[in-house]
Tab-separated table of C-alpha atoms in Angstrom:
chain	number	residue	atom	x	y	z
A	6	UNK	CA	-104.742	221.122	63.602
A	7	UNK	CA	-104.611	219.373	67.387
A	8	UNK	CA	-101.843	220.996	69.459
A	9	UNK	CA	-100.704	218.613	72.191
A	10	UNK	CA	-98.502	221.120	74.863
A	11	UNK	CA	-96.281	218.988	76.855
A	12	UNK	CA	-94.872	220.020	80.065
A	13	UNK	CA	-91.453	219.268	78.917
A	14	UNK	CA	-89.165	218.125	76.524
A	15	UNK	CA	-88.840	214.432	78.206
A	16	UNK	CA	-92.937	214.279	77.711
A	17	UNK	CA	-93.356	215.896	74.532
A	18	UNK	CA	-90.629	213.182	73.160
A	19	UNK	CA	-93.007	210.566	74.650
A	20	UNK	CA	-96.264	211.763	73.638
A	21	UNK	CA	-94.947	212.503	69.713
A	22	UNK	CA	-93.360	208.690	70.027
A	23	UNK	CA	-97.654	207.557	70.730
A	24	UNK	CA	-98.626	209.315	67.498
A	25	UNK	CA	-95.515	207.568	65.737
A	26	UNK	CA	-95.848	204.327	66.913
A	27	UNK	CA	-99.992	204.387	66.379
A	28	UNK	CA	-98.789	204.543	62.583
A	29	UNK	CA	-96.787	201.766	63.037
A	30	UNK	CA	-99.163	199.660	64.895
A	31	UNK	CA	-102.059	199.852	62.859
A	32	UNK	CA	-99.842	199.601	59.192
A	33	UNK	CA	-96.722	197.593	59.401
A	34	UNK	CA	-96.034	198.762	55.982
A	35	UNK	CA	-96.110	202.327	56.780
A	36	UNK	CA	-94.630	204.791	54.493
A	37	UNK	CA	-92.792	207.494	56.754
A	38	UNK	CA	-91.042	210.833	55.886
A	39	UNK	CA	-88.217	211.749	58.730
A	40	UNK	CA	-86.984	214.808	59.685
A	41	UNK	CA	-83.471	215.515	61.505
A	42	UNK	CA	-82.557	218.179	63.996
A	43	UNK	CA	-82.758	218.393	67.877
A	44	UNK	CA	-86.657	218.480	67.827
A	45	UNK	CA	-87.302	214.913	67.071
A	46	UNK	CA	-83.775	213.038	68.677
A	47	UNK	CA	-86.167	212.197	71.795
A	48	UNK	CA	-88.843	210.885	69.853
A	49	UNK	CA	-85.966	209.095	68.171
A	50	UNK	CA	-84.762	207.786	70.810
A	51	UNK	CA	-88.280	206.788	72.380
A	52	UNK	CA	-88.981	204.513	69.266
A	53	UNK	CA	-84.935	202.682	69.391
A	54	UNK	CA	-86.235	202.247	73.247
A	55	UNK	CA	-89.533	200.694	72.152
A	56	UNK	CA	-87.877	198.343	69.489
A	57	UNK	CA	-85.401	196.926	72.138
A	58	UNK	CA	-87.652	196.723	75.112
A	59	UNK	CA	-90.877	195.689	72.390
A	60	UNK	CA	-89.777	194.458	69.493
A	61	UNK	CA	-91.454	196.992	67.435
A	62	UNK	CA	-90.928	195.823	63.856
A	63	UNK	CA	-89.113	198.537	60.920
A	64	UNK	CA	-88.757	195.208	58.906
A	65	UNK	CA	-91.525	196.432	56.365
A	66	UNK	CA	-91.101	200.250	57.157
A	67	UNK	CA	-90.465	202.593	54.236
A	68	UNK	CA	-88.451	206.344	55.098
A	69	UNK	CA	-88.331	208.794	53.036
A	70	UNK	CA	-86.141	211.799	54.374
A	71	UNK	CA	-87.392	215.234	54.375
A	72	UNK	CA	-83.678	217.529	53.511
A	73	UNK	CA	-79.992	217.123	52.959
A	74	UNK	CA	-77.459	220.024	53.250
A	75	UNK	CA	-75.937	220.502	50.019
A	76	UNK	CA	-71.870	220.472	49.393
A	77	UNK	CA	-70.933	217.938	52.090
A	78	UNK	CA	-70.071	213.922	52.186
A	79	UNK	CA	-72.558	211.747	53.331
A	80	UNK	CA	-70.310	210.260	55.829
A	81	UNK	CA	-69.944	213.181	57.517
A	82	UNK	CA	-70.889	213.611	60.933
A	83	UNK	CA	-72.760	216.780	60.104
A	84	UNK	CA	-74.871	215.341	56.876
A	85	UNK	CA	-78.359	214.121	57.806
A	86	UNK	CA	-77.401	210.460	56.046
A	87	UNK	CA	-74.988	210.327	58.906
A	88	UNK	CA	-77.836	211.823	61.392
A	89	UNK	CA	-80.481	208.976	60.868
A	90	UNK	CA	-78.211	206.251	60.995
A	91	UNK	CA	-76.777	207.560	64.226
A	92	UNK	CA	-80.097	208.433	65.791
A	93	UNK	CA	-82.394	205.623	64.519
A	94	UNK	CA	-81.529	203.552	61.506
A	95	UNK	CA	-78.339	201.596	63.217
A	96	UNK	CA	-80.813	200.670	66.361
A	97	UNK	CA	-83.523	199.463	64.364
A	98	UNK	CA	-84.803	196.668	62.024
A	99	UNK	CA	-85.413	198.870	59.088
A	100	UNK	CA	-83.545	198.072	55.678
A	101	UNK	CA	-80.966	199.928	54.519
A	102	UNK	CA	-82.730	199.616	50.993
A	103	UNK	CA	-86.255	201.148	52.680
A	104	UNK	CA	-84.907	203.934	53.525
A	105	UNK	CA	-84.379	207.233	50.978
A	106	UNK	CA	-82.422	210.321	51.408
A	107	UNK	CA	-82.208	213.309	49.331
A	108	UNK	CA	-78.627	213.216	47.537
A	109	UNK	CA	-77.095	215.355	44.822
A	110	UNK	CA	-76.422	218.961	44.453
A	111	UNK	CA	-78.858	219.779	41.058
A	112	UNK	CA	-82.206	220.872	40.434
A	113	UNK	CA	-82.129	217.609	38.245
A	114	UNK	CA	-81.489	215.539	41.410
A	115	UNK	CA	-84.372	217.034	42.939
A	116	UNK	CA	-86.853	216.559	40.350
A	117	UNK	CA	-85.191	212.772	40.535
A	118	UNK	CA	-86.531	212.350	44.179
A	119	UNK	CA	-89.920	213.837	43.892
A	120	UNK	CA	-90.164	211.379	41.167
A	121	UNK	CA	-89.833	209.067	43.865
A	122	UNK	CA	-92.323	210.739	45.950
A	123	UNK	CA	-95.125	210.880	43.778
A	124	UNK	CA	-94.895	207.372	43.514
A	125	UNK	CA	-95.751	206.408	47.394
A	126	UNK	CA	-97.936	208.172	49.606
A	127	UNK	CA	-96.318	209.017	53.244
A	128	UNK	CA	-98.868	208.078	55.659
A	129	UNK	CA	-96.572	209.854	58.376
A	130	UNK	CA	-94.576	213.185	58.028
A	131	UNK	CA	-92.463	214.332	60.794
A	132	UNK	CA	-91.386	217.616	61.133
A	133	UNK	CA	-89.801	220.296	63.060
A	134	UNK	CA	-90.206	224.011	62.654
A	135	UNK	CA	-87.332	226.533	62.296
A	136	UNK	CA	-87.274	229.802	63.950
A	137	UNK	CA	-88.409	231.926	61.130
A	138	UNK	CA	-91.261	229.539	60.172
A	139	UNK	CA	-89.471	227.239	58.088
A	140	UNK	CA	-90.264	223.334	57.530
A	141	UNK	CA	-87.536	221.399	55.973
A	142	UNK	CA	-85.717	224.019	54.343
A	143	UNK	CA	-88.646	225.883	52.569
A	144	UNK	CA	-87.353	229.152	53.742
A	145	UNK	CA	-89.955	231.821	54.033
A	146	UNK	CA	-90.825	232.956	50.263
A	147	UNK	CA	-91.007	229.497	48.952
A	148	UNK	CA	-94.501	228.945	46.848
A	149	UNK	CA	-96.926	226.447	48.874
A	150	UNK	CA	-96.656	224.359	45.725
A	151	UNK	CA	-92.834	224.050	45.900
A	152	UNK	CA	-91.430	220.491	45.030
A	153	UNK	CA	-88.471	218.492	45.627
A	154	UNK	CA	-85.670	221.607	45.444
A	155	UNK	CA	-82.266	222.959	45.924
A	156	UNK	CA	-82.541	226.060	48.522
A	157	UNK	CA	-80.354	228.561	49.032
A	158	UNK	CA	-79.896	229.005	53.350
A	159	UNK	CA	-81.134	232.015	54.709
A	160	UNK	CA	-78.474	233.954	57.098
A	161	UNK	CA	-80.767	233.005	60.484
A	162	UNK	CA	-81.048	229.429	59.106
A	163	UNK	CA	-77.000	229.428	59.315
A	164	UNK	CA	-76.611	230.799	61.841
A	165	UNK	CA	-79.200	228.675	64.088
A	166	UNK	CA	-76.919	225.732	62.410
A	167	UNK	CA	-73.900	226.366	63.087
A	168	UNK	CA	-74.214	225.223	67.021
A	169	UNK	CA	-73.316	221.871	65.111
A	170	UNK	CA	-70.346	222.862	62.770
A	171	UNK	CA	-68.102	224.500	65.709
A	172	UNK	CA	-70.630	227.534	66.148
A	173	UNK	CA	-68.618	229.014	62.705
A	174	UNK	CA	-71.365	229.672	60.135
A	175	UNK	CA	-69.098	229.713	57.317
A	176	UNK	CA	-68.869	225.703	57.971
A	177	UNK	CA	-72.326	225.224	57.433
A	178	UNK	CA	-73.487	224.229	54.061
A	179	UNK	CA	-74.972	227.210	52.350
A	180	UNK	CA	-77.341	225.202	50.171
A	181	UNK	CA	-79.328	222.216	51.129
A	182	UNK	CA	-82.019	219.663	49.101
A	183	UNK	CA	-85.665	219.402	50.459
A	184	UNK	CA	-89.256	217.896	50.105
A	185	UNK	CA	-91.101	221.204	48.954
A	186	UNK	CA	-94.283	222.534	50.613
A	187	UNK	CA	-96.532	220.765	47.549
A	188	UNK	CA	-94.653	217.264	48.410
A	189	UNK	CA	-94.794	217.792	52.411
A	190	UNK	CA	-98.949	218.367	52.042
A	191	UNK	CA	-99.297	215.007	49.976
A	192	UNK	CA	-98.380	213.502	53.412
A	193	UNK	CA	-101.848	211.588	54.798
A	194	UNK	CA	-100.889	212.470	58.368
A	195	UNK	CA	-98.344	215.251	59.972
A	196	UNK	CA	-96.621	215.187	63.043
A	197	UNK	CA	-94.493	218.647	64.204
A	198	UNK	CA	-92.401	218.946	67.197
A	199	UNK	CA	-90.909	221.900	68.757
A	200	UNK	CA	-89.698	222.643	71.973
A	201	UNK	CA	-88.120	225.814	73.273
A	202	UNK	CA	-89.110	229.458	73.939
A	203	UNK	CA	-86.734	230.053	70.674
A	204	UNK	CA	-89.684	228.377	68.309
A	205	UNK	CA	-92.618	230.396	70.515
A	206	UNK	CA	-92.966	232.896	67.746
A	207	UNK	CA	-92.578	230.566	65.026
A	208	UNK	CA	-95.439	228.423	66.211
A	209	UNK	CA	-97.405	231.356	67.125
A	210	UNK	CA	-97.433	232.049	63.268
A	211	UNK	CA	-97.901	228.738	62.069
A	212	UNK	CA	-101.182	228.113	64.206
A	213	UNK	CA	-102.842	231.346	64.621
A	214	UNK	CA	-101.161	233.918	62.077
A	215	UNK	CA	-102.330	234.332	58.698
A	216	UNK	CA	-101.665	231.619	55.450
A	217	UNK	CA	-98.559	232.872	54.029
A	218	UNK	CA	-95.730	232.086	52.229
A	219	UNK	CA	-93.808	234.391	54.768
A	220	UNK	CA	-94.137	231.925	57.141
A	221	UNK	CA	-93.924	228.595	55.143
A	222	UNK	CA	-95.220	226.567	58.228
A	223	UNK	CA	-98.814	228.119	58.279
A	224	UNK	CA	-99.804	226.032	55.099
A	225	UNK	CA	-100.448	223.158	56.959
A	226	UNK	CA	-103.694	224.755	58.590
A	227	UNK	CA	-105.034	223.746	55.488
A	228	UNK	CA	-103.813	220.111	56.091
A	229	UNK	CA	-106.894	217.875	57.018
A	230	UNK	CA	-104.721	215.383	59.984
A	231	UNK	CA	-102.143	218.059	61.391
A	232	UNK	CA	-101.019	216.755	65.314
A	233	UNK	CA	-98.233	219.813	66.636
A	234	UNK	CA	-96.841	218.182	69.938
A	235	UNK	CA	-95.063	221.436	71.576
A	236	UNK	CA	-93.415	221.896	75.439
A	237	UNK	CA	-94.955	224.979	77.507
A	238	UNK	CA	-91.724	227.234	76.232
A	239	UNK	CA	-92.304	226.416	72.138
A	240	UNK	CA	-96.117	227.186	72.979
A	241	UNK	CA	-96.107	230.114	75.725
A	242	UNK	CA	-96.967	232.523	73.103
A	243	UNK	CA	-100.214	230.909	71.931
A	244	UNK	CA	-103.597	232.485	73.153
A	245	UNK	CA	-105.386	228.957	73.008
């Protein structure tokens, strides 16, 4: 695991954008998995920047999305459909048809996208890291050989949420689709971002606590290509 500490948001943005666009650069065909939330809108908006100033090509780019909340349309301006298409998709030359979001509200639906999974390989996974050690939304407890699922929210998971549904939990979706741990560690390459002395603990656990499925994060010390790009807050509590 290489953990890249930033001295700021604005530079950790830019430095997890060089991992990104290395990906790009050296497979125009590249296979992606995307992640939504705060974290990753500066890299975001880094690699819309790079496409207009650069004409970095998405033409042969293939996304696969890590989560959707459960229960809500995907026009609304909550749902992660709506997210990547404000944030990346609409500024860039990908194809609407390359690009794959979880959608439904069953276990069957689930099983229906890892089907989809297992038939690529992503050769980039973005992800973020939620305060109690999440990724997507394996919420601490999930097995480290978790699929494709439907997961039930934890209370500090709505709660850290609802900043974006009017700061009232009871608007945020209580249930939500997402990669599992097993289909996140296919990935040949993984890129986490945090920022924020908020995520300090969290990443604390993921790089130097224990393996556990209490803190779903710390399976990818057992990845082999693991890059964690963090700001001085999200990192302050490491010892390295």
């Amino acid at each position: 695991m290489k953990v890249i500490v930033c001295e700021n948001y604005e530079e950790e943005s830019k430095k997890a954008f060089e991992v990104m666009k290395d990906v790009i650069q050296k497979n125009p065909h590249a296979i992606l998995g995307l992640a939504t939330g705060s974290s990753p809108e500066g890299l975001y908006k880094e690699m819309v920047k790079d496409y207009q100033e650069n004409g970095t090509s998405y033409a042969d780019i293939t996304s696969y999305n890590l989560d959707e909340y459960v229960g809500i349309d995907r026009n609304h301006p909550e749902s992660y459909y709506s997210f990547m298409h404000k944030h990346l998709f609409d500024h860039v030359n990908i194809k609407p048809e390359n690009t794959h979001l979880p959608e439904g509200s069953t276990q069957a639906d689930a099983d229906a996208y890892e089907a989809e999974l297992k038939k690529v390989t992503i050769d980039l996974q973005l992800l973020g890291i939620g305060r109690n050690g999440h990724i997507g939304f394996n919420e601490p407890g999930t097995s480290f050989d978790a699929p494709t699922h439907i997961v039930d929210l934890t209370q500090s998971t709505l709660e850290a949420n609802s900043r974006f549904f009017d700061n009232d939990v009871n608007k945020v979706p209580h249930q939500a689709m997402s990669m599992g741990l097993g289909s996140i560690m296919r990935s040949k390459k993984i890129l986490l971002v945090a920022n924020g002395a908020n995520k300090a603990d969290a990443v604390k656990a993921m790089v130097e606590g224990p393996v556990t499925e209490k803190v779903p994060a710390s399976i990818l010390q057992k990845h082999p290509d693991v890059v964690v790009v963090l700001d001085k807050a999200a990192a302050s509590k490491l010892s390295k």
